[in-house]
C-alpha cells in the first residue's frame, strides 16, 4: 500500500517575550527587537499606529530589525504573529516612540538652544527642518542667531526674538503663527531659491543670489536688506 507522511505541529511557545518592551528612538535610526520561541515556522511582525495592525516590511524573522525607522511609527504598538501548520500565537507588545529631529516640544523651557526642548534632544543646525507646533508646552525664544534649513510655524505658535536674536534660514519659511521682536532679523541665507508665505516682520535680509519669492502679501516694518539676490513678489504686495 502507499505510505503517507504525517507531520504533527506541536504548540508554539514564546520563552522570551519581545525585548525591549518600550522603544524611544529618532526617525531614521535602526530599531532591534529580540524574541525567543519554539515551535513556530513563520513569523510576521506588525505595527498598529491607530488604524489596526499592518505588516512591517521585511519583518518576517524571529527577531525584528527596522532600518531607517519612519516618523509615522510614532506612538505605535508592535507585536509578532507566530504560526505553524496548526497554531497561531501572538507575542506581547512593544510600545514605540519615534522622535523627529527639528520638532520643538518646549518640554524643559522656552530656550531655543536647550537640547531637551527638541526632538531627539538635538538643537537644530543649518540642515534641520524645524517645526514649531501649536501644541508645544512652551514656545521658543532666542537671544542669539539660530540656524535651520526650513522653518514651519503652526497657527497660534510663536517665536520670540530679543537682543541679538535672529533666524538664519537656508530653506523655506512657512509662518502661520507669529515671529516677534522689535530688533529681530529673519535672514534668508540659502544657495537655491527660497520662499516665504508672506506675513508681517520687522527686519528681513536676503543673502542668496538665487533670491527669495513670496507667495502672499509681505509686510516689513523696519528694514529690508538685500545683500545678494532679490525679492520676487509675483502678484503680491510688499509693504515697507
Short mmCIF file of N, CA, C and O in Angstrom, two decimals, residues 22-100:
data_model
loop_
_atom_site.label_atom_id
_atom_site.label_comp_id
_atom_site.label_asym_id
_atom_site.label_seq_id
_atom_site.Cartn_x
_atom_site.Cartn_y
_atom_site.Cartn_z
N UNK A 22 9.70 48.77 25.57
CA UNK A 22 9.45 50.13 25.11
C UNK A 22 10.67 50.60 24.32
O UNK A 22 11.81 50.29 24.70
N UNK A 23 10.41 51.31 23.24
CA UNK A 23 11.48 51.84 22.39
C UNK A 23 11.26 53.34 22.24
O UNK A 23 10.16 53.79 21.93
N UNK A 24 12.31 54.11 22.51
CA UNK A 24 12.29 55.55 22.30
C UNK A 24 13.46 55.88 21.38
O UNK A 24 14.62 55.72 21.76
N UNK A 25 13.15 56.30 20.16
CA UNK A 25 14.20 56.44 19.17
C UNK A 25 13.96 57.66 18.30
O UNK A 25 12.96 58.37 18.47
N UNK A 26 14.84 57.90 17.36
CA UNK A 26 14.72 59.02 16.42
C UNK A 26 14.37 58.48 15.03
O UNK A 26 14.84 57.40 14.64
N UNK A 27 13.61 59.25 14.29
CA UNK A 27 13.31 58.90 12.92
C UNK A 27 14.60 58.72 12.13
O UNK A 27 15.54 59.51 12.26
N UNK A 28 14.67 57.65 11.34
CA UNK A 28 15.86 57.38 10.55
C UNK A 28 16.86 56.47 11.21
O UNK A 28 17.84 56.06 10.57
N UNK A 29 16.66 56.15 12.47
CA UNK A 29 17.58 55.27 13.18
C UNK A 29 17.19 53.81 12.96
O UNK A 29 16.23 53.50 12.26
N UNK A 30 17.95 52.89 13.57
CA UNK A 30 17.68 51.46 13.48
C UNK A 30 17.14 50.95 14.80
O UNK A 30 17.67 51.28 15.86
N UNK A 31 16.07 50.16 14.73
CA UNK A 31 15.46 49.58 15.92
C UNK A 31 15.60 48.06 15.85
O UNK A 31 15.30 47.45 14.82
N UNK A 32 16.06 47.44 16.94
CA UNK A 32 16.19 45.99 17.03
C UNK A 32 15.37 45.46 18.19
O UNK A 32 15.47 45.98 19.31
N UNK A 33 14.55 44.44 17.92
CA UNK A 33 13.74 43.79 18.95
C UNK A 33 14.00 42.29 18.86
O UNK A 33 13.96 41.70 17.77
N UNK A 34 14.30 41.68 20.00
CA UNK A 34 14.62 40.25 20.03
C UNK A 34 13.53 39.46 20.72
O UNK A 34 12.80 39.98 21.58
N UNK A 35 13.42 38.20 20.36
CA UNK A 35 12.42 37.30 20.94
C UNK A 35 12.93 35.87 20.81
O UNK A 35 13.62 35.54 19.83
N UNK A 36 12.60 35.02 21.78
CA UNK A 36 12.99 33.61 21.73
C UNK A 36 11.72 32.77 21.79
O UNK A 36 10.87 32.97 22.67
N UNK A 37 11.59 31.82 20.85
CA UNK A 37 10.40 30.98 20.81
C UNK A 37 10.75 29.60 20.28
O UNK A 37 11.82 29.39 19.69
N UNK A 38 9.83 28.67 20.47
CA UNK A 38 9.96 27.33 19.89
C UNK A 38 8.64 26.96 19.23
O UNK A 38 7.57 27.43 19.62
N UNK A 39 8.73 26.13 18.20
CA UNK A 39 7.54 25.58 17.57
C UNK A 39 7.00 26.38 16.40
O UNK A 39 6.14 25.88 15.66
N UNK A 40 7.46 27.58 16.20
CA UNK A 40 6.95 28.40 15.09
C UNK A 40 7.75 28.12 13.82
O UNK A 40 8.95 27.89 13.86
N UNK A 41 7.04 28.16 12.70
CA UNK A 41 7.70 28.02 11.40
C UNK A 41 7.71 29.33 10.62
O UNK A 41 8.53 29.50 9.71
N UNK A 42 6.80 30.24 10.95
CA UNK A 42 6.79 31.55 10.29
C UNK A 42 6.58 32.63 11.34
O UNK A 42 5.96 32.42 12.38
N UNK A 43 7.10 33.80 11.01
CA UNK A 43 6.98 34.96 11.89
C UNK A 43 6.55 36.16 11.05
O UNK A 43 6.99 36.32 9.92
N UNK A 44 5.70 36.99 11.61
CA UNK A 44 5.36 38.25 10.96
C UNK A 44 5.19 39.32 12.02
O UNK A 44 4.27 39.27 12.84
N UNK A 45 6.08 40.30 11.99
CA UNK A 45 5.99 41.43 12.90
C UNK A 45 5.03 42.46 12.32
O UNK A 45 5.00 42.68 11.10
N UNK A 46 4.26 43.06 13.20
CA UNK A 46 3.24 44.01 12.79
C UNK A 46 3.28 45.25 13.68
O UNK A 46 3.81 45.21 14.80
N UNK A 47 2.70 46.36 13.17
CA UNK A 47 2.60 47.59 13.96
C UNK A 47 1.21 48.17 13.81
O UNK A 47 0.59 48.09 12.74
N UNK A 48 0.72 48.74 14.91
CA UNK A 48 -0.56 49.45 14.92
C UNK A 48 -0.30 50.88 15.39
O UNK A 48 0.18 51.10 16.50
N UNK A 49 -0.60 51.83 14.52
CA UNK A 49 -0.44 53.25 14.88
C UNK A 49 -1.80 53.93 15.01
O UNK A 49 -1.91 55.15 14.90
N UNK A 50 -2.83 53.11 15.24
CA UNK A 50 -4.16 53.67 15.48
C UNK A 50 -5.23 53.20 14.53
O UNK A 50 -6.42 53.39 14.78
N UNK A 51 -4.82 52.56 13.44
CA UNK A 51 -5.81 52.11 12.44
C UNK A 51 -5.80 50.59 12.28
O UNK A 51 -6.29 50.07 11.28
N UNK A 52 -5.27 49.87 13.26
CA UNK A 52 -5.19 48.41 13.18
C UNK A 52 -3.81 47.95 12.77
O UNK A 52 -3.00 48.72 12.24
N UNK A 53 -3.53 46.68 13.04
CA UNK A 53 -2.20 46.14 12.76
C UNK A 53 -1.98 45.94 11.26
O UNK A 53 -2.85 45.47 10.54
N UNK A 54 -0.78 46.33 10.82
CA UNK A 54 -0.32 46.08 9.45
C UNK A 54 1.07 45.47 9.53
O UNK A 54 1.81 45.66 10.51
N UNK A 55 1.41 44.72 8.50
CA UNK A 55 2.72 44.06 8.48
C UNK A 55 3.85 45.06 8.32
O UNK A 55 3.75 46.02 7.55
N UNK A 56 4.93 44.81 9.04
CA UNK A 56 6.14 45.62 8.91
C UNK A 56 6.97 45.03 7.77
O UNK A 56 7.24 43.82 7.76
N UNK A 57 7.35 45.84 6.79
CA UNK A 57 8.16 45.31 5.67
C UNK A 57 9.40 44.59 6.16
O UNK A 57 10.11 45.07 7.04
N UNK A 58 9.65 43.41 5.61
CA UNK A 58 10.81 42.58 5.93
C UNK A 58 10.80 42.11 7.38
O UNK A 58 11.84 41.66 7.88
N UNK A 59 9.65 42.19 8.02
CA UNK A 59 9.56 41.77 9.42
C UNK A 59 9.10 40.33 9.55
O UNK A 59 8.11 40.04 10.23
N UNK A 60 9.81 39.41 8.92
CA UNK A 60 9.38 38.00 8.90
C UNK A 60 10.45 37.07 9.45
O UNK A 60 10.60 35.93 8.99
N UNK A 61 11.20 37.54 10.42
CA UNK A 61 12.20 36.72 11.10
C UNK A 61 11.87 36.65 12.60
O UNK A 61 11.03 37.41 13.10
N UNK A 62 12.56 35.77 13.29
CA UNK A 62 12.30 35.60 14.72
C UNK A 62 12.61 36.88 15.48
O UNK A 62 11.95 37.21 16.48
N UNK A 63 13.62 37.62 15.04
CA UNK A 63 13.95 38.91 15.62
C UNK A 63 13.61 40.00 14.60
O UNK A 63 13.60 39.76 13.39
N UNK A 64 13.34 41.20 15.09
CA UNK A 64 12.96 42.31 14.23
C UNK A 64 14.06 43.36 14.18
O UNK A 64 14.56 43.78 15.22
N UNK A 65 14.39 43.78 12.97
CA UNK A 65 15.31 44.90 12.78
C UNK A 65 14.68 45.85 11.78
O UNK A 65 14.39 45.45 10.64
N UNK A 66 14.44 47.08 12.21
CA UNK A 66 13.87 48.11 11.34
C UNK A 66 14.96 49.12 11.06
O UNK A 66 15.39 49.85 11.96
N UNK A 67 15.42 49.18 9.83
CA UNK A 67 16.40 50.19 9.42
C UNK A 67 15.66 51.43 8.96
O UNK A 67 14.63 51.34 8.31
N UNK A 68 16.19 52.59 9.34
CA UNK A 68 15.59 53.86 8.92
C UNK A 68 14.12 53.94 9.36
O UNK A 68 13.21 54.12 8.55
N UNK A 69 13.90 53.79 10.65
CA UNK A 69 12.53 53.76 11.18
C UNK A 69 11.79 55.04 10.79
O UNK A 69 12.31 56.15 10.93
N UNK A 70 10.57 54.92 10.25
CA UNK A 70 9.84 56.11 9.79
C UNK A 70 9.20 56.89 10.94
O UNK A 70 8.85 56.31 11.98
N UNK A 71 9.04 58.18 10.74
CA UNK A 71 8.45 59.03 11.76
C UNK A 71 7.00 58.63 12.06
O UNK A 71 6.53 58.82 13.18
N UNK A 72 6.30 58.08 11.07
CA UNK A 72 4.89 57.75 11.30
C UNK A 72 4.69 56.49 12.13
O UNK A 72 3.56 56.07 12.36
N UNK A 73 5.77 55.88 12.61
CA UNK A 73 5.66 54.79 13.58
C UNK A 73 5.49 55.33 15.00
O UNK A 73 5.35 54.55 15.94
N UNK A 74 5.53 56.64 15.16
CA UNK A 74 5.44 57.23 16.50
C UNK A 74 4.15 56.82 17.19
O UNK A 74 3.07 56.79 16.58
N UNK A 75 4.26 56.52 18.49
CA UNK A 75 3.13 56.08 19.33
C UNK A 75 2.50 54.80 18.81
O UNK A 75 1.30 54.57 18.98
N UNK A 76 3.33 53.96 18.19
CA UNK A 76 2.84 52.69 17.67
C UNK A 76 2.99 51.56 18.67
O UNK A 76 3.67 51.67 19.69
N UNK A 77 2.32 50.44 18.36
CA UNK A 77 2.39 49.22 19.15
C UNK A 77 2.81 48.09 18.22
O UNK A 77 2.17 47.86 17.19
N UNK A 78 3.89 47.40 18.58
CA UNK A 78 4.46 46.34 17.74
C UNK A 78 4.19 44.98 18.38
O UNK A 78 4.28 44.83 19.60
N UNK A 79 3.89 44.01 17.55
CA UNK A 79 3.75 42.63 18.02
C UNK A 79 4.26 41.68 16.94
O UNK A 79 4.51 42.09 15.80
N UNK A 80 4.40 40.39 17.31
CA UNK A 80 4.78 39.37 16.35
C UNK A 80 3.69 38.29 16.30
O UNK A 80 3.17 37.87 17.36
N UNK A 81 3.36 37.88 15.09
CA UNK A 81 2.42 36.77 14.89
C UNK A 81 3.25 35.53 14.52
O UNK A 81 3.94 35.53 13.49
N UNK A 82 3.19 34.50 15.35
CA UNK A 82 3.96 33.27 15.14
C UNK A 82 2.99 32.18 14.70
O UNK A 82 1.91 32.01 15.31
N UNK A 83 3.37 31.42 13.69
CA UNK A 83 2.47 30.38 13.18
C UNK A 83 3.25 29.11 12.88
O UNK A 83 4.46 29.13 12.63
N UNK A 84 2.52 27.99 12.90
CA UNK A 84 2.97 26.74 12.28
C UNK A 84 1.75 26.14 11.58
O UNK A 84 0.74 26.83 11.41
N UNK A 85 1.82 24.89 11.18
CA UNK A 85 0.73 24.31 10.38
C UNK A 85 -0.59 24.28 11.12
O UNK A 85 -1.66 24.29 10.49
N UNK A 86 -0.55 24.29 12.44
CA UNK A 86 -1.79 24.12 13.20
C UNK A 86 -2.11 25.27 14.14
O UNK A 86 -3.26 25.38 14.61
N UNK A 87 -1.14 26.10 14.45
CA UNK A 87 -1.32 27.06 15.54
C UNK A 87 -0.89 28.47 15.14
O UNK A 87 -0.04 28.66 14.28
N UNK A 88 -1.50 29.43 15.82
CA UNK A 88 -1.12 30.84 15.70
C UNK A 88 -1.01 31.42 17.10
O UNK A 88 -1.91 31.21 17.93
N UNK A 89 0.07 32.12 17.36
CA UNK A 89 0.29 32.72 18.67
C UNK A 89 0.74 34.17 18.47
O UNK A 89 1.50 34.47 17.54
N UNK A 90 0.27 35.04 19.35
CA UNK A 90 0.66 36.46 19.31
C UNK A 90 1.59 36.76 20.48
O UNK A 90 1.33 36.34 21.61
N UNK A 91 2.62 37.50 20.21
CA UNK A 91 3.55 37.90 21.27
C UNK A 91 2.97 39.04 22.09
O UNK A 91 1.96 39.65 21.72
N UNK A 92 3.65 39.34 23.19
CA UNK A 92 3.36 40.58 23.90
C UNK A 92 3.75 41.77 23.00
O UNK A 92 4.46 41.61 22.01
N UNK A 93 3.28 42.92 23.37
CA UNK A 93 3.50 44.09 22.52
C UNK A 93 4.68 44.94 23.01
O UNK A 93 5.09 44.88 24.17
N UNK A 94 5.20 45.72 22.08
CA UNK A 94 6.28 46.68 22.33
C UNK A 94 5.76 48.06 21.94
O UNK A 94 5.23 48.24 20.83
N UNK A 95 5.89 49.03 22.82
CA UNK A 95 5.48 50.41 22.53
C UNK A 95 6.67 51.17 21.94
O UNK A 95 7.78 51.08 22.46
N UNK A 96 6.41 51.92 20.88
CA UNK A 96 7.49 52.66 20.23
C UNK A 96 7.16 54.14 20.13
O UNK A 96 6.04 54.53 19.75
N UNK A 97 8.10 54.96 20.51
CA UNK A 97 8.03 56.42 20.36
C UNK A 97 9.13 56.82 19.40
O UNK A 97 10.30 56.49 19.60
N UNK A 98 8.74 57.53 18.33
CA UNK A 98 9.71 57.98 17.32
C UNK A 98 9.76 59.50 17.34
O UNK A 98 8.78 60.17 16.98
N UNK A 99 10.87 60.04 17.79
CA UNK A 99 11.04 61.49 17.81
C UNK A 99 11.54 61.98 16.45
O UNK A 99 12.20 61.25 15.72
N UNK A 100 11.19 63.23 16.15
CA UNK A 100 11.59 63.83 14.88
C UNK A 100 12.58 64.95 15.13
O UNK A 100 12.24 65.91 15.83
#
